Each structure stands twice: as structure tokens, then as C-alpha cells.
Amino acid sequence: DAGVIQSPRHEVTEMGQEVTLRCKPISGHDYLFWYRQTMMRGLELLIYFNNNVPIDDSGMPEDRFSAKMPNASFSTLKIQPSEPRDSAVYFCASMGTALNTEAFFGQGTRLTVV
Amino acid sequence: AQKVTQAQTEISVVEKEDVTLDCVYETRDTTYYLFWYKQPPSGELVFLIRRNSFDEQNEISGRYSWNFQKSTSSFNFTITASQVVDSAVYFCALSDPLRDDKIIFGKGTRLHILP
């Protein structure tokens, strides 16, 4: 398996634009997580899915953020409209089951909003 | 509430020295998992170890060792004979799979190994 695949690796956009980050989890994994990493706040869990269903989105900072998982092999995190304070590295991770397994992370998407 | 504290923000040691990274966690559950991840300068997050709450045996993997002590709610990570390639940010994390499926991370410790 190629691991968790995120795209794009880098994104630079202007304030106010819509940004869509993409993630392909490891095949057969039941869980998918979206994290945001910043210097100030570290790794924050934004939302996670179990079997394509959003379970907890309490970490999503504002209504400008939304995430979907239309099928077991694809998820998106969308920011609309984007703001400079959204600049961060966004990680997607997938996990097989909740018990006795670990999360595998993608390479991350470095988002810069200017 | 679940919480992971890595009090050491940044550590610098000279190559070949031993170094211990501290991790203290909080949870009300008796079943939980603890993890360590490494984030090298290239940015990816690399899984190092998972430990469940019922297994307090210390683990050794090459130059890496982990000390899990439930009495002090700690899961410390020691690198023996450190090398420059060990320079990275190290994250400790906690999950309570019987409560929810979140994995909560500490703020990380940035480790510099000086040649």
C-alpha cells in the first residue's frame, strides 16, 4: 500500500479564496482523521470519520471549515473563505480500528493564505 | 478529560549523549493507548511505538527505550547514544478507544542533536 496520500503538498492562495485539501486513506482502514499543525497550537484534531461517517467535528474552528468523506477511499477538507490565520500544515491520518492499532499519517499539505 | 503534557519544549544535547523525553498524560479511563511519533525536518509523522494501559513492561528497540509508569501517569522516551539523525520533533499521544476514537497529541518536544 502507498500509505496515506494527501494533495496538494503545498498550496498558496489569496485571502477569501476557497481551498480544498484532499486525502486518500490506506485501503481497508475504518478511521480517517484531519489534523492541523501550527507552531502555537501544535497538532489539533479537527474532525474524524468512522466508516465514512463524521463522528466528532468539535475541533473544526469555524463554519468556514467543512469536511466530507463521500466514500471509503477519499476525503476532503474545505476552507471557504480562507483567511491568513488558516495558514498551517494540515495532516490526514487513517487507522484500521480503534483497538490496538495506530494512526498512519500522510505527508501533509502546507497551506499559506496571503 | 484527556490531556497529554510534554513539558520540555526544546532540548539540545551533544551527539552520543543519552536523552529522555518526558510525557505525562491524563485520563479517567482504565483502558487507553499511548503513542510516540517522530517528526523529522522533512515534516512527515512517523509512528514509533504504541503501548496499551495494561502492559507496563518497558520496551527497548535498538537505541530507543520507553518507560511506562501508571503510578505517575508517565510514558517517557529515552534515546541512548544519540545521533544527529535523531534530531526531530517528538510527539506523545493518547487515545481512549472505549470512550471515543480520538488520538490526542502533546505539543511535542523539539530535539537537537549537536555534532
PDB file of C-alpha atoms in Angstrom:
ATOM      1  CA  ASP A   1       0.000   0.000   0.000  1.00  0.00           C
ATOM      2  CA  ALA A   2       1.227   3.505  -0.795  1.00  0.00           C
ATOM      3  CA  GLY A   3       0.208   4.859   2.581  1.00  0.00           C
ATOM      4  CA  VAL A   4      -1.983   7.874   3.199  1.00  0.00           C
ATOM      5  CA  ILE A   5      -1.852  10.216   0.229  1.00  0.00           C
ATOM      6  CA  GLN A   6      -2.556  13.912   0.530  1.00  0.00           C
ATOM      7  CA  SER A   7      -2.770  16.521  -2.174  1.00  0.00           C
ATOM      8  CA  PRO A   8      -1.610  19.083  -2.842  1.00  0.00           C
ATOM      9  CA  ARG A   9       1.641  19.084  -0.870  1.00  0.00           C
ATOM     10  CA  HIS A  10       1.771  22.851  -0.929  1.00  0.00           C
ATOM     11  CA  GLU A  11      -0.953  25.400  -1.523  1.00  0.00           C
ATOM     12  CA  VAL A  12      -0.657  29.154  -1.662  1.00  0.00           C
ATOM     13  CA  THR A  13      -3.872  31.075  -2.002  1.00  0.00           C
ATOM     14  CA  GLU A  14      -5.207  34.546  -1.534  1.00  0.00           C
ATOM     15  CA  MET A  15      -7.411  35.504   1.351  1.00  0.00           C
ATOM     16  CA  GLY A  16     -11.039  34.919   0.552  1.00  0.00           C
ATOM     17  CA  GLN A  17     -10.456  32.079  -1.859  1.00  0.00           C
ATOM     18  CA  GLU A  18     -11.800  28.576  -1.401  1.00  0.00           C
ATOM     19  CA  VAL A  19      -9.248  25.904  -0.599  1.00  0.00           C
ATOM     20  CA  THR A  20      -9.800  22.160  -0.872  1.00  0.00           C
ATOM     21  CA  LEU A  21      -7.405  19.655   0.628  1.00  0.00           C
ATOM     22  CA  ARG A  22      -7.629  16.017  -0.366  1.00  0.00           C
ATOM     23  CA  CYS A  23      -6.817  12.739   1.301  1.00  0.00           C
ATOM     24  CA  LYS A  24      -6.766   9.112   0.256  1.00  0.00           C
ATOM     25  CA  PRO A  25      -6.570   6.828   3.313  1.00  0.00           C
ATOM     26  CA  ILE A  26      -4.969   3.424   3.459  1.00  0.00           C
ATOM     27  CA  SER A  27      -7.266   0.849   1.917  1.00  0.00           C
ATOM     28  CA  GLY A  28      -9.298  -1.037   4.495  1.00  0.00           C
ATOM     29  CA  HIS A  29      -8.855   1.489   7.277  1.00  0.00           C
ATOM     30  CA  ASP A  30     -12.047   2.392   9.114  1.00  0.00           C
ATOM     31  CA  TYR A  31     -10.956   5.732  10.556  1.00  0.00           C
ATOM     32  CA  LEU A  32      -9.849   8.961   8.988  1.00  0.00           C
ATOM     33  CA  PHE A  33      -8.591  11.988  10.923  1.00  0.00           C
ATOM     34  CA  TRP A  34      -7.850  15.559   9.894  1.00  0.00           C
ATOM     35  CA  TYR A  35      -5.288  17.436  11.997  1.00  0.00           C
ATOM     36  CA  ARG A  36      -3.900  20.941  11.773  1.00  0.00           C
ATOM     37  CA  GLN A  37      -0.377  21.749  12.932  1.00  0.00           C
ATOM     38  CA  THR A  38       0.791  25.237  13.877  1.00  0.00           C
ATOM     39  CA  MET A  39       3.684  26.449  15.980  1.00  0.00           C
ATOM     40  CA  MET A  40       1.366  27.985  18.541  1.00  0.00           C
ATOM     41  CA  ARG A  41      -1.182  25.219  18.953  1.00  0.00           C
ATOM     42  CA  GLY A  42       0.691  22.079  17.949  1.00  0.00           C
ATOM     43  CA  LEU A  43      -1.304  19.213  16.432  1.00  0.00           C
ATOM     44  CA  GLU A  44      -5.018  19.846  16.737  1.00  0.00           C
ATOM     45  CA  LEU A  45      -7.637  17.283  15.809  1.00  0.00           C
ATOM     46  CA  LEU A  46     -10.191  18.963  13.556  1.00  0.00           C
ATOM     47  CA  ILE A  47     -12.566  16.119  12.708  1.00  0.00           C
ATOM     48  CA  TYR A  48     -12.608  12.378  12.348  1.00  0.00           C
ATOM     49  CA  PHE A  49     -14.686   9.829  10.475  1.00  0.00           C
ATOM     50  CA  ASN A  50     -15.555   6.221  11.144  1.00  0.00           C
ATOM     51  CA  ASN A  51     -16.720   4.233   8.133  1.00  0.00           C
ATOM     52  CA  ASN A  52     -17.198   7.486   6.210  1.00  0.00           C
ATOM     53  CA  VAL A  53     -19.437   8.995   8.891  1.00  0.00           C
ATOM     54  CA  PRO A  54     -18.264  12.138  10.722  1.00  0.00           C
ATOM     55  CA  ILE A  55     -18.094  11.270  14.404  1.00  0.00           C
ATOM     56  CA  ASP A  56     -16.668  14.352  16.056  1.00  0.00           C
ATOM     57  CA  ASP A  57     -16.162  17.731  14.428  1.00  0.00           C
ATOM     58  CA  SER A  58     -15.770  19.694  17.637  1.00  0.00           C
ATOM     59  CA  GLY A  59     -12.256  20.660  16.627  1.00  0.00           C
ATOM     60  CA  MET A  60     -13.335  22.421  13.448  1.00  0.00           C
ATOM     61  CA  PRO A  61     -12.514  26.037  14.200  1.00  0.00           C
ATOM     62  CA  GLU A  62     -15.316  27.801  12.369  1.00  0.00           C
ATOM     63  CA  ASP A  63     -18.126  27.345   9.893  1.00  0.00           C
ATOM     64  CA  ARG A  64     -15.667  28.251   7.195  1.00  0.00           C
ATOM     65  CA  PHE A  65     -14.258  24.756   7.605  1.00  0.00           C
ATOM     66  CA  SER A  66     -16.064  21.688   6.302  1.00  0.00           C
ATOM     67  CA  ALA A  67     -15.037  18.093   5.695  1.00  0.00           C
ATOM     68  CA  LYS A  68     -16.584  15.264   3.740  1.00  0.00           C
ATOM     69  CA  MET A  69     -15.895  11.629   3.146  1.00  0.00           C
ATOM     70  CA  PRO A  70     -18.072  10.524   0.222  1.00  0.00           C
ATOM     71  CA  ASN A  71     -16.542   7.058   0.157  1.00  0.00           C
ATOM     72  CA  ALA A  72     -14.005   4.899   1.946  1.00  0.00           C
ATOM     73  CA  SER A  73     -11.128   5.998  -0.256  1.00  0.00           C
ATOM     74  CA  PHE A  74     -11.477   9.772  -0.326  1.00  0.00           C
ATOM     75  CA  SER A  75     -11.939  12.730   1.969  1.00  0.00           C
ATOM     76  CA  THR A  76     -11.787  16.487   1.546  1.00  0.00           C
ATOM     77  CA  LEU A  77     -11.260  19.378   3.908  1.00  0.00           C
ATOM     78  CA  LYS A  78     -12.554  22.653   2.557  1.00  0.00           C
ATOM     79  CA  ILE A  79     -11.975  26.172   3.795  1.00  0.00           C
ATOM     80  CA  GLN A  80     -14.254  28.854   2.382  1.00  0.00           C
ATOM     81  CA  PRO A  81     -13.395  31.675   2.558  1.00  0.00           C
ATOM     82  CA  SER A  82      -9.787  31.237   3.579  1.00  0.00           C
ATOM     83  CA  GLU A  83      -8.006  33.654   5.923  1.00  0.00           C
ATOM     84  CA  PRO A  84      -4.307  34.217   6.684  1.00  0.00           C
ATOM     85  CA  ARG A  85      -4.715  32.644  10.140  1.00  0.00           C
ATOM     86  CA  ASP A  86      -5.634  29.369   8.426  1.00  0.00           C
ATOM     87  CA  SER A  87      -2.022  29.045   7.292  1.00  0.00           C
ATOM     88  CA  ALA A  88      -0.741  25.778   8.732  1.00  0.00           C
ATOM     89  CA  VAL A  89       0.186  22.236   7.819  1.00  0.00           C
ATOM     90  CA  TYR A  90      -2.867  20.019   7.505  1.00  0.00           C
ATOM     91  CA  PHE A  91      -2.419  16.314   8.074  1.00  0.00           C
ATOM     92  CA  CYS A  92      -4.698  13.471   7.213  1.00  0.00           C
ATOM     93  CA  ALA A  93      -4.305  10.156   9.025  1.00  0.00           C
ATOM     94  CA  SER A  94      -6.038   6.807   8.801  1.00  0.00           C
ATOM     95  CA  MET A  95      -6.353   3.991  11.279  1.00  0.00           C
ATOM     96  CA  GLY A  96      -7.522   0.412  10.927  1.00  0.00           C
ATOM     97  CA  THR A  97      -9.589   0.021  14.083  1.00  0.00           C
ATOM     98  CA  ALA A  98      -9.784   1.801  17.398  1.00  0.00           C
ATOM     99  CA  LEU A  99      -8.268  -1.050  19.331  1.00  0.00           C
ATOM    100  CA  ASN A 100      -4.630  -1.983  19.238  1.00  0.00           C
ATOM    101  CA  THR A 101      -3.696  -0.054  16.114  1.00  0.00           C
ATOM    102  CA  GLU A 102      -2.002   3.216  15.360  1.00  0.00           C
ATOM    103  CA  ALA A 103      -2.745   6.087  13.015  1.00  0.00           C
ATOM    104  CA  PHE A 104      -0.696   6.463   9.845  1.00  0.00           C
ATOM    105  CA  PHE A 105      -0.175   9.970   8.606  1.00  0.00           C
ATOM    106  CA  GLY A 106       0.050  11.476   5.170  1.00  0.00           C
ATOM    107  CA  GLN A 107       2.834  13.846   4.195  1.00  0.00           C
ATOM    108  CA  GLY A 108       0.689  16.854   4.984  1.00  0.00           C
ATOM    109  CA  THR A 109      -0.429  19.875   2.994  1.00  0.00           C
ATOM    110  CA  ARG A 110       1.317  23.138   3.771  1.00  0.00           C
ATOM    111  CA  LEU A 111      -1.266  25.874   3.301  1.00  0.00           C
ATOM    112  CA  THR A 112      -0.294  29.506   3.044  1.00  0.00           C
ATOM    113  CA  VAL A 113      -3.015  32.113   2.809  1.00  0.00           C
ATOM    114  CA  VAL A 114      -1.751  35.551   1.817  1.00  0.00           C
TER     115      VAL A 114
ATOM    116  CA  ALA B   1     -10.644  14.993  30.168  1.00  0.00           C
ATOM    117  CA  GLN B   2      -7.851  13.584  28.076  1.00  0.00           C
ATOM    118  CA  LYS B   3      -4.629  15.525  28.092  1.00  0.00           C
ATOM    119  CA  VAL B   4      -1.010  14.961  27.137  1.00  0.00           C
ATOM    120  CA  THR B   5       1.727  17.185  28.515  1.00  0.00           C
ATOM    121  CA  GLN B   6       5.224  17.361  27.144  1.00  0.00           C
ATOM    122  CA  ALA B   7       6.834  19.898  29.417  1.00  0.00           C
ATOM    123  CA  GLN B   8      10.117  20.044  27.508  1.00  0.00           C
ATOM    124  CA  THR B   9       9.610  22.356  24.575  1.00  0.00           C
ATOM    125  CA  GLU B  10      13.123  22.060  23.239  1.00  0.00           C
ATOM    126  CA  ILE B  11      16.209  20.038  24.185  1.00  0.00           C
ATOM    127  CA  SER B  12      19.748  20.171  22.857  1.00  0.00           C
ATOM    128  CA  VAL B  13      22.336  17.508  23.555  1.00  0.00           C
ATOM    129  CA  VAL B  14      25.686  16.624  22.091  1.00  0.00           C
ATOM    130  CA  GLU B  15      25.887  13.562  19.909  1.00  0.00           C
ATOM    131  CA  LYS B  16      26.375  10.274  21.774  1.00  0.00           C
ATOM    132  CA  GLU B  17      24.726  11.576  24.915  1.00  0.00           C
ATOM    133  CA  ASP B  18      21.603   9.895  26.245  1.00  0.00           C
ATOM    134  CA  VAL B  19      18.433  11.961  26.322  1.00  0.00           C
ATOM    135  CA  THR B  20      14.998  11.394  27.866  1.00  0.00           C
ATOM    136  CA  LEU B  21      11.825  12.999  26.594  1.00  0.00           C
ATOM    137  CA  ASP B  22       9.074  13.297  29.175  1.00  0.00           C
ATOM    138  CA  CYS B  23       5.381  12.639  28.633  1.00  0.00           C
ATOM    139  CA  VAL B  24       2.659  12.921  31.263  1.00  0.00           C
ATOM    140  CA  TYR B  25      -0.923  12.060  30.431  1.00  0.00           C
ATOM    141  CA  GLU B  26      -4.350  12.462  31.991  1.00  0.00           C
ATOM    142  CA  THR B  27      -7.319  10.188  31.503  1.00  0.00           C
ATOM    143  CA  ARG B  28     -10.166   8.876  33.599  1.00  0.00           C
ATOM    144  CA  ASP B  29     -10.282   5.573  31.788  1.00  0.00           C
ATOM    145  CA  THR B  30      -8.514   2.353  32.678  1.00  0.00           C
ATOM    146  CA  THR B  31      -8.203   1.241  29.051  1.00  0.00           C
ATOM    147  CA  TYR B  32      -6.161   3.517  26.865  1.00  0.00           C
ATOM    148  CA  TYR B  33      -3.279   3.599  24.440  1.00  0.00           C
ATOM    149  CA  LEU B  34      -0.155   5.708  24.431  1.00  0.00           C
ATOM    150  CA  PHE B  35       1.944   6.506  21.391  1.00  0.00           C
ATOM    151  CA  TRP B  36       5.142   8.218  20.349  1.00  0.00           C
ATOM    152  CA  TYR B  37       5.606   9.751  16.923  1.00  0.00           C
ATOM    153  CA  LYS B  38       8.666  11.342  15.362  1.00  0.00           C
ATOM    154  CA  GLN B  39       8.522  14.330  13.013  1.00  0.00           C
ATOM    155  CA  PRO B  40      11.883  14.804  11.275  1.00  0.00           C
ATOM    156  CA  PRO B  41      12.757  18.060   9.492  1.00  0.00           C
ATOM    157  CA  SER B  42      11.153  16.705   6.322  1.00  0.00           C
ATOM    158  CA  GLY B  43       7.798  17.072   8.077  1.00  0.00           C
ATOM    159  CA  GLU B  44       6.151  13.661   7.987  1.00  0.00           C
ATOM    160  CA  LEU B  45       4.883  11.997  11.156  1.00  0.00           C
ATOM    161  CA  VAL B  46       6.445   8.613  11.787  1.00  0.00           C
ATOM    162  CA  PHE B  47       4.932   6.139  14.207  1.00  0.00           C
ATOM    163  CA  LEU B  48       7.404   4.821  16.786  1.00  0.00           C
ATOM    164  CA  ILE B  49       5.504   2.853  19.402  1.00  0.00           C
ATOM    165  CA  ARG B  50       2.086   2.019  20.811  1.00  0.00           C
ATOM    166  CA  ARG B  51       1.557   0.839  24.366  1.00  0.00           C
ATOM    167  CA  ASN B  52      -1.729  -0.248  25.936  1.00  0.00           C
ATOM    168  CA  SER B  53      -2.585   0.598  29.517  1.00  0.00           C
ATOM    169  CA  PHE B  54      -2.410  -2.994  30.690  1.00  0.00           C
ATOM    170  CA  ASP B  55       1.143  -3.521  29.611  1.00  0.00           C
ATOM    171  CA  GLU B  56       3.597  -1.709  31.859  1.00  0.00           C
ATOM    172  CA  GLN B  57       6.638  -3.550  30.631  1.00  0.00           C
ATOM    173  CA  ASN B  58       9.352  -1.282  29.423  1.00  0.00           C
ATOM    174  CA  GLU B  59      10.234  -1.621  25.771  1.00  0.00           C
ATOM    175  CA  ILE B  60      13.569  -1.391  24.036  1.00  0.00           C
ATOM    176  CA  SER B  61      14.109  -1.089  20.319  1.00  0.00           C
ATOM    177  CA  GLY B  62      17.712  -0.546  19.403  1.00  0.00           C
ATOM    178  CA  ARG B  63      18.792   2.796  20.863  1.00  0.00           C
ATOM    179  CA  TYR B  64      15.205   3.674  21.786  1.00  0.00           C
ATOM    180  CA  SER B  65      13.520   2.703  25.024  1.00  0.00           C
ATOM    181  CA  TRP B  66      10.249   3.585  26.658  1.00  0.00           C
ATOM    182  CA  ASN B  67       9.365   3.681  30.352  1.00  0.00           C
ATOM    183  CA  PHE B  68       5.638   3.426  31.107  1.00  0.00           C
ATOM    184  CA  GLN B  69       4.645   4.110  34.721  1.00  0.00           C
ATOM    185  CA  LYS B  70       0.939   4.193  35.502  1.00  0.00           C
ATOM    186  CA  SER B  71       1.613   5.317  39.069  1.00  0.00           C
ATOM    187  CA  THR B  72       2.922   8.630  37.772  1.00  0.00           C
ATOM    188  CA  SER B  73       0.912   8.674  34.506  1.00  0.00           C
ATOM    189  CA  SER B  74       4.102   8.940  32.533  1.00  0.00           C
ATOM    190  CA  PHE B  75       5.376   7.412  29.324  1.00  0.00           C
ATOM    191  CA  ASN B  76       8.922   8.622  28.873  1.00  0.00           C
ATOM    192  CA  PHE B  77      11.129   8.036  25.867  1.00  0.00           C
ATOM    193  CA  THR B  78      14.899   7.629  26.064  1.00  0.00           C
ATOM    194  CA  ILE B  79      17.352   7.736  23.203  1.00  0.00           C
ATOM    195  CA  THR B  80      20.691   6.165  24.069  1.00  0.00           C
ATOM    196  CA  ALA B  81      23.879   7.279  22.336  1.00  0.00           C
ATOM    197  CA  SER B  82      22.024   9.924  20.372  1.00  0.00           C
ATOM    198  CA  GLN B  83      22.860  10.633  16.748  1.00  0.00           C
ATOM    199  CA  VAL B  84      22.377  13.681  14.581  1.00  0.00           C
ATOM    200  CA  VAL B  85      19.671  11.817  12.653  1.00  0.00           C
ATOM    201  CA  ASP B  86      17.617  11.713  15.834  1.00  0.00           C
ATOM    202  CA  SER B  87      17.071  15.461  15.550  1.00  0.00           C
ATOM    203  CA  ALA B  88      13.318  15.894  15.184  1.00  0.00           C
ATOM    204  CA  VAL B  89      10.161  16.873  16.992  1.00  0.00           C
ATOM    205  CA  TYR B  90       8.797  14.027  19.086  1.00  0.00           C
ATOM    206  CA  PHE B  91       5.128  13.768  19.955  1.00  0.00           C
ATOM    207  CA  CYS B  92       3.483  11.751  22.679  1.00  0.00           C
ATOM    208  CA  ALA B  93      -0.194  10.885  22.140  1.00  0.00           C
ATOM    209  CA  LEU B  94      -3.114   9.257  23.948  1.00  0.00           C
ATOM    210  CA  SER B  95      -6.283   7.522  22.854  1.00  0.00           C
ATOM    211  CA  ASP B  96      -9.191   6.144  24.884  1.00  0.00           C
ATOM    212  CA  PRO B  97     -10.772   3.691  22.466  1.00  0.00           C
ATOM    213  CA  LEU B  98     -13.635   2.776  24.766  1.00  0.00           C
ATOM    214  CA  ARG B  99     -14.643   6.418  25.187  1.00  0.00           C
ATOM    215  CA  ASP B 100     -14.120   7.702  21.672  1.00  0.00           C
ATOM    216  CA  ASP B 101     -11.623   7.154  18.926  1.00  0.00           C
ATOM    217  CA  LYS B 102      -9.693  10.386  19.130  1.00  0.00           C
ATOM    218  CA  ILE B 103      -5.931  10.462  19.300  1.00  0.00           C
ATOM    219  CA  ILE B 104      -4.831  13.473  21.307  1.00  0.00           C
ATOM    220  CA  PHE B 105      -1.284  14.757  20.888  1.00  0.00           C
ATOM    221  CA  GLY B 106       1.012  16.644  23.191  1.00  0.00           C
ATOM    222  CA  LYS B 107       2.667  19.845  21.980  1.00  0.00           C
ATOM    223  CA  GLY B 108       5.848  17.992  21.111  1.00  0.00           C
ATOM    224  CA  THR B 109       9.496  18.252  22.146  1.00  0.00           C
ATOM    225  CA  ARG B 110      11.984  19.575  19.619  1.00  0.00           C
ATOM    226  CA  LEU B 111      15.220  17.638  19.993  1.00  0.00           C
ATOM    227  CA  HIS B 112      18.505  18.961  18.613  1.00  0.00           C
ATOM    228  CA  ILE B 113      21.440  16.590  18.485  1.00  0.00           C
ATOM    229  CA  LEU B 114      24.613  18.617  18.072  1.00  0.00           C
ATOM    230  CA  PRO B 115      27.589  17.072  16.270  1.00  0.00           C
TER     231      PRO B 115
END
